[in-house]
Tab-separated table of C-alpha atoms in Angstrom:
chain	number	residue	atom	x	y	z
A	479	GLN	CA	-32.214	-24.283	-161.996
A	480	GLU	CA	-34.252	-23.921	-165.026
A	481	ARG	CA	-36.831	-26.585	-164.438
A	482	TYR	CA	-37.104	-25.890	-161.397
A	483	ARG	CA	-38.789	-22.997	-161.649
A	484	ASP	CA	-41.545	-23.945	-164.501
A	485	SER	CA	-44.675	-24.837	-161.481
A	486	ALA	CA	-44.996	-25.029	-158.118
A	487	ARG	CA	-45.258	-28.677	-158.413
A	488	ASP	CA	-41.692	-29.044	-159.914
A	489	LEU	CA	-40.524	-26.628	-157.295
A	490	SER	CA	-41.523	-29.329	-154.741
A	491	GLN	CA	-38.746	-31.779	-156.125
A	492	LEU	CA	-36.130	-29.908	-155.191
A	493	VAL	CA	-33.685	-31.991	-153.881
A	494	VAL	CA	-32.601	-30.719	-150.410
A	495	ALA	CA	-29.529	-31.716	-148.519
A	496	LEU	CA	-30.134	-31.632	-144.565
A	497	GLU	CA	-27.406	-31.561	-142.565
A	498	GLY	CA	-25.756	-35.168	-140.859
A	499	ARG	CA	-29.066	-37.290	-143.685
A	500	THR	CA	-29.978	-38.369	-146.820
A	501	ALA	CA	-31.156	-35.760	-149.278
A	502	LEU	CA	-34.567	-35.294	-149.511
A	503	PRO	CA	-37.937	-33.209	-151.751
A	504	LEU	CA	-38.484	-30.048	-150.777
A	505	SER	CA	-41.726	-31.659	-150.653
A	506	ALA	CA	-41.233	-33.493	-147.616
A	507	VAL	CA	-40.189	-31.016	-145.176
A	508	ALA	CA	-41.932	-27.830	-146.404
A	509	GLN	CA	-45.528	-26.726	-148.530
A	510	VAL	CA	-45.249	-25.400	-152.113
A	511	VAL	CA	-48.137	-22.935	-152.471
A	512	GLU	CA	-49.341	-20.151	-154.893
A	513	VAL	CA	-49.582	-17.151	-153.676
A	514	GLU	CA	-49.949	-13.670	-154.978
A	515	GLY	CA	-46.817	-12.045	-153.990
A	516	PRO	CA	-44.893	-8.370	-154.475
A	517	ALA	CA	-43.339	-8.320	-158.476
A	518	GLU	CA	-39.962	-8.004	-157.014
A	519	ILE	CA	-38.337	-6.688	-153.829
A	520	ARG	CA	-36.054	-3.969	-153.038
A	521	ARG	CA	-33.847	-3.937	-150.404
A	522	ALA	CA	-32.066	-0.729	-149.489
A	523	ASP	CA	-28.588	-1.213	-146.585
A	524	GLY	CA	-30.127	-4.237	-146.244
A	525	GLU	CA	-33.291	-3.490	-145.581
A	526	ARG	CA	-36.758	-4.159	-147.143
A	527	THR	CA	-38.450	-1.294	-148.571
A	528	ALA	CA	-41.431	-0.366	-150.793
A	529	ALA	CA	-40.335	3.200	-153.047
A	530	LEU	CA	-44.256	5.277	-153.319
A	531	THR	CA	-43.486	8.300	-156.502
A	532	ALA	CA	-45.655	11.109	-156.696
A	533	ASN	CA	-45.107	13.997	-160.450
A	534	LEU	CA	-45.465	17.784	-158.824
A	535	GLU	CA	-47.711	20.042	-160.493
A	536	GLY	CA	-48.384	23.524	-160.060
A	537	ARG	CA	-46.225	24.136	-157.295
A	538	ASP	CA	-42.399	23.542	-155.689
A	539	LEU	CA	-40.252	20.458	-154.116
A	540	ALA	CA	-39.679	22.362	-151.082
A	541	SER	CA	-42.836	23.041	-149.885
A	542	ALA	CA	-44.611	19.312	-150.799
A	543	ALA	CA	-41.514	18.055	-149.024
A	544	ARG	CA	-42.521	20.369	-145.797
A	545	ASP	CA	-46.054	19.265	-146.229
A	546	ILE	CA	-44.987	15.754	-146.916
A	547	GLU	CA	-42.998	15.503	-143.603
A	548	ALA	CA	-45.443	16.859	-141.574
A	549	LEU	CA	-48.172	14.449	-142.894
A	550	MET	CA	-46.301	11.924	-142.253
A	551	ASP	CA	-44.628	13.035	-138.881
A	552	GLU	CA	-48.379	12.450	-137.632
A	553	LEU	CA	-48.584	8.682	-139.062
A	554	ASN	CA	-47.439	6.275	-136.001
A	555	LEU	CA	-45.972	2.753	-137.575
A	556	PRO	CA	-45.513	0.245	-136.343
A	557	ALA	CA	-42.138	-1.023	-134.616
A	558	GLY	CA	-40.377	-1.845	-136.996
A	559	PHE	CA	-41.016	0.552	-139.378
A	560	ASP	CA	-39.469	3.958	-141.219
A	561	TRP	CA	-39.660	6.469	-143.773
A	562	ARG	CA	-37.488	9.072	-145.808
A	563	LEU	CA	-38.259	11.100	-148.750
A	564	GLY	CA	-35.775	10.076	-151.865
A	565	GLY	CA	-35.082	11.493	-154.943
A	566	GLN	CA	-34.915	14.617	-156.190
A	567	GLN	CA	-35.690	16.137	-152.359
A	568	ARG	CA	-32.612	14.377	-151.536
A	569	GLU	CA	-30.481	15.882	-154.329
A	570	MET	CA	-31.496	18.954	-153.366
A	571	GLN	CA	-30.424	18.487	-149.980
A	572	SER	CA	-26.983	17.326	-150.978
A	573	SER	CA	-26.893	20.453	-153.345
A	574	PHE	CA	-27.325	22.540	-149.967
A	575	ALA	CA	-24.690	21.194	-148.273
A	576	SER	CA	-22.743	21.228	-150.586
A	577	MET	CA	-23.579	25.019	-151.881
A	578	ARG	CA	-23.085	25.850	-148.371
A	579	LEU	CA	-19.502	24.979	-148.367
A	580	ALA	CA	-18.617	27.135	-151.970
A	581	ILE	CA	-20.228	30.113	-150.417
A	582	ALA	CA	-18.113	29.383	-147.170
A	583	LEU	CA	-15.027	28.801	-149.432
A	584	ALA	CA	-16.375	32.080	-151.361
A	585	ILE	CA	-15.901	33.888	-148.590
A	586	PHE	CA	-12.950	32.348	-147.251
A	587	LEU	CA	-10.645	33.709	-150.828
A	588	VAL	CA	-12.203	36.882	-150.836
A	589	TYR	CA	-10.924	37.226	-147.415
A	590	LEU	CA	-7.170	35.463	-147.979
A	591	VAL	CA	-7.301	38.086	-151.125
A	592	MET	CA	-7.646	40.825	-149.399
A	593	ALA	CA	-5.852	40.685	-146.124
A	594	SER	CA	-2.835	40.588	-148.963
A	595	GLN	CA	-3.445	43.413	-151.129
A	596	PHE	CA	-4.134	45.410	-147.789
A	597	GLU	CA	-1.707	43.744	-146.109
A	598	SER	CA	-3.973	43.959	-143.158
A	599	LEU	CA	-6.227	41.216	-141.676
A	600	LEU	CA	-8.603	43.995	-139.439
A	601	HIS	CA	-9.763	46.000	-142.596
A	602	PRO	CA	-10.681	43.055	-144.985
A	603	PHE	CA	-12.619	41.978	-142.128
A	604	VAL	CA	-14.444	45.728	-142.349
A	605	ILE	CA	-15.072	44.933	-145.812
A	606	LEU	CA	-16.779	41.427	-144.979
A	607	PHE	CA	-19.171	42.858	-143.187
A	608	SER	CA	-20.666	43.833	-147.063
A	609	VAL	CA	-22.065	39.540	-147.388
A	610	PRO	CA	-24.488	39.435	-143.838
A	611	LEU	CA	-25.238	43.715	-145.918
A	612	SER	CA	-26.665	41.641	-148.203
A	613	VAL	CA	-28.817	38.776	-147.385
A	614	VAL	CA	-31.014	41.752	-146.528
A	615	GLY	CA	-31.740	42.275	-149.534
A	616	VAL	CA	-31.736	38.214	-150.841
A	617	LEU	CA	-34.756	37.910	-148.001
A	618	VAL	CA	-36.688	40.366	-149.217
A	619	VAL	CA	-37.009	39.969	-153.154
A	620	LEU	CA	-37.180	36.297	-152.028
A	621	ALA	CA	-40.342	36.647	-150.389
A	622	ALA	CA	-41.608	39.758	-152.415
A	623	PHE	CA	-41.745	37.595	-155.381
A	624	ARG	CA	-42.749	34.568	-153.755
A	625	VAL	CA	-39.425	32.868	-154.626
A	626	THR	CA	-38.503	29.242	-153.154
A	627	VAL	CA	-35.197	29.001	-151.816
A	628	SER	CA	-33.142	26.205	-154.590
A	629	VAL	CA	-29.953	25.880	-155.815
A	630	VAL	CA	-30.086	28.044	-158.664
A	631	VAL	CA	-30.622	30.925	-155.518
A	632	LEU	CA	-28.173	30.186	-153.919
A	633	ILE	CA	-25.727	30.091	-156.870
A	634	GLY	CA	-26.681	33.795	-156.798
A	635	VAL	CA	-25.918	34.009	-153.695
A	636	VAL	CA	-21.678	32.599	-154.693
A	637	MET	CA	-21.700	35.071	-157.054
A	638	LEU	CA	-22.901	37.645	-153.933
A	639	ALA	CA	-19.912	36.876	-151.863
A	640	GLY	CA	-17.758	38.816	-154.700
A	641	ILE	CA	-19.325	41.125	-155.727
A	642	VAL	CA	-21.062	42.932	-153.128
A	643	VAL	CA	-16.845	43.522	-151.239
A	644	ASN	CA	-16.367	45.989	-154.627
A	645	ASN	CA	-18.268	48.080	-152.630
A	646	ALA	CA	-16.657	48.162	-149.317
A	647	ILE	CA	-13.922	47.953	-150.707
A	648	LEU	CA	-13.783	51.431	-152.430
A	649	LEU	CA	-15.139	52.673	-149.189
A	650	VAL	CA	-12.673	51.829	-147.074
A	651	ASP	CA	-9.681	52.384	-149.702
A	652	ALA	CA	-9.716	55.506	-150.223
A	653	THR	CA	-10.616	56.050	-146.088
A	654	ASN	CA	-6.918	54.712	-145.456
A	655	ARG	CA	-5.199	56.843	-148.505
A	656	GLN	CA	-7.015	59.890	-147.104
A	657	ARG	CA	-5.094	58.914	-143.667
A	658	ARG	CA	-1.835	57.668	-145.239
A	659	LYS	CA	-1.394	59.988	-147.442
A	660	LYS	CA	-2.715	63.330	-146.647
A	661	GLY	CA	-2.570	62.119	-142.278
A	662	ARG	CA	-6.051	62.656	-141.687
A	663	PRO	CA	-7.426	61.954	-138.810
A	664	LYS	CA	-9.947	58.734	-138.743
A	665	LEU	CA	-13.294	60.448	-138.905
A	666	GLU	CA	-12.494	63.160	-141.352
A	667	ALA	CA	-11.328	60.457	-143.510
A	668	LEU	CA	-14.422	58.336	-142.989
A	669	ARG	CA	-16.850	61.946	-144.264
A	670	ARG	CA	-13.810	62.401	-147.094
A	671	ALA	CA	-13.959	59.053	-148.468
A	672	GLY	CA	-17.744	58.637	-148.378
A	673	ARG	CA	-18.539	61.785	-150.304
A	674	GLN	CA	-15.782	60.392	-152.671
A	675	ARG	CA	-16.920	57.493	-153.375
A	676	LEU	CA	-20.412	57.951	-153.548
A	677	ARG	CA	-20.482	58.348	-157.454
A	678	PRO	CA	-18.415	55.607	-157.712
A	679	ILE	CA	-20.785	52.821	-155.844
A	680	LEU	CA	-23.695	53.940	-157.354
A	681	MET	CA	-22.642	53.935	-160.415
A	682	THR	CA	-21.317	50.072	-160.047
A	683	THR	CA	-23.891	49.116	-158.383
A	684	ALA	CA	-26.737	50.397	-161.280
A	685	THR	CA	-24.567	49.745	-164.449
A	686	THR	CA	-24.587	46.178	-162.188
A	687	VAL	CA	-28.173	46.369	-161.494
A	688	LEU	CA	-29.478	47.018	-165.193
A	689	GLY	CA	-27.709	44.709	-166.947
A	690	LEU	CA	-29.136	42.278	-164.603
A	691	LEU	CA	-32.579	42.973	-165.140
A	692	PRO	CA	-33.489	41.298	-168.664
A	693	MET	CA	-32.841	37.760	-167.508
A	694	ALA	CA	-34.301	38.361	-163.804
A	695	ILE	CA	-37.427	39.600	-165.700
A	696	GLY	CA	-37.246	36.254	-167.572
A	697	LEU	CA	-37.044	36.649	-171.193
A	698	GLY	CA	-35.966	34.013	-173.217
A	699	GLN	CA	-36.111	30.350	-172.798
A	700	GLY	CA	-34.825	28.845	-169.741
A	701	SER	CA	-35.529	32.000	-167.742
A	702	GLU	CA	-37.200	30.247	-165.347
A	703	LEU	CA	-34.063	28.863	-163.533
A	704	ARG	CA	-31.811	32.424	-164.501
A	705	ALA	CA	-34.509	34.588	-163.095
A	706	PRO	CA	-34.141	33.250	-159.752
A	707	MET	CA	-30.588	33.964	-159.722
A	708	ALA	CA	-31.041	37.484	-161.384
A	709	LEU	CA	-33.309	38.835	-158.307
A	710	THR	CA	-30.999	37.251	-156.247
A	711	VAL	CA	-28.326	39.139	-156.880
A	712	ILE	CA	-30.040	42.854	-157.920
A	713	GLY	CA	-31.626	41.964	-154.146
A	714	GLY	CA	-28.658	41.967	-152.815
A	715	LEU	CA	-26.868	44.098	-154.331
A	716	LEU	CA	-29.046	46.895	-153.443
A	717	SER	CA	-29.405	46.159	-149.921
A	718	SER	CA	-25.285	46.153	-149.202
A	719	THR	CA	-24.677	49.802	-150.900
A	720	ALA	CA	-27.467	51.032	-149.229
A	721	LEU	CA	-26.019	49.376	-145.700
A	722	THR	CA	-22.608	50.157	-146.763
A	723	LEU	CA	-22.991	53.085	-146.632
A	724	VAL	CA	-23.906	53.678	-143.456
A	725	VAL	CA	-22.386	50.677	-141.652
A	726	ILE	CA	-19.394	49.814	-142.916
A	727	PRO	CA	-18.083	53.001	-142.169
A	728	VAL	CA	-19.581	52.877	-138.093
A	729	VAL	CA	-17.735	49.174	-138.594
A	730	TYR	CA	-14.000	50.787	-139.533
A	731	ALA	CA	-14.234	53.662	-136.683
A	732	VAL	CA	-15.322	51.098	-133.660
A	733	LEU	CA	-12.710	48.264	-135.059
A	734	ASP	CA	-10.053	50.464	-136.290
A	735	ARG	CA	-8.208	51.813	-133.174
A	736	GLY	CA	-6.220	54.083	-134.466
A	737	GLU	CA	-6.595	57.942	-134.685
């Protein structure tokens, strides 16, 4: 009741009903004193918590979180005490989990589309070898430009899953045409397809990279958000193009048992 909240003296007059006994004032069973205490008590999942917040300046969230985790791991907390990072760090981890699922789903859908078009389960698998080849370029670019892995970078990886397969599709499709329509042996078909599709592959890659350069350079407002995604796509596309021309024919020759 409101009248018991004004002072400790009023609170001591609060009537407490005891089991099997008559009601007594609180002062008869307890001593009410005024002491300093927290302005509020926070609880999470039924546990009492205390929140410590801070703002970052001059560094990224991921590296700061790693440093905090390293420092906290060195502390010997008493029994019953625990700690965890929250706020933007928790949201970022949740976003990473969602983006990993999106990348896997994108690769699966790309495989389904190619399997229906090629009417083969093997050739789409060969084409998908170009996806891990793009990761090489992504890692090199992120290290060279000191870009940390973020949600924007993972969005670029999702885009790469649909872009880098284009070059391998051109190469595998040209090889199949050489074998089916002209009856050439597998290795000869691979050599002719490589020479035939080299120029279109290089032109496609060049136009995509040049189109992303303004975004990667960081022109205009909001460039700090767009630049990591553009750098991710450019690095992955360049490495995938260079390695696709070498690795995909080898994988095709090894996995395809036909002559």
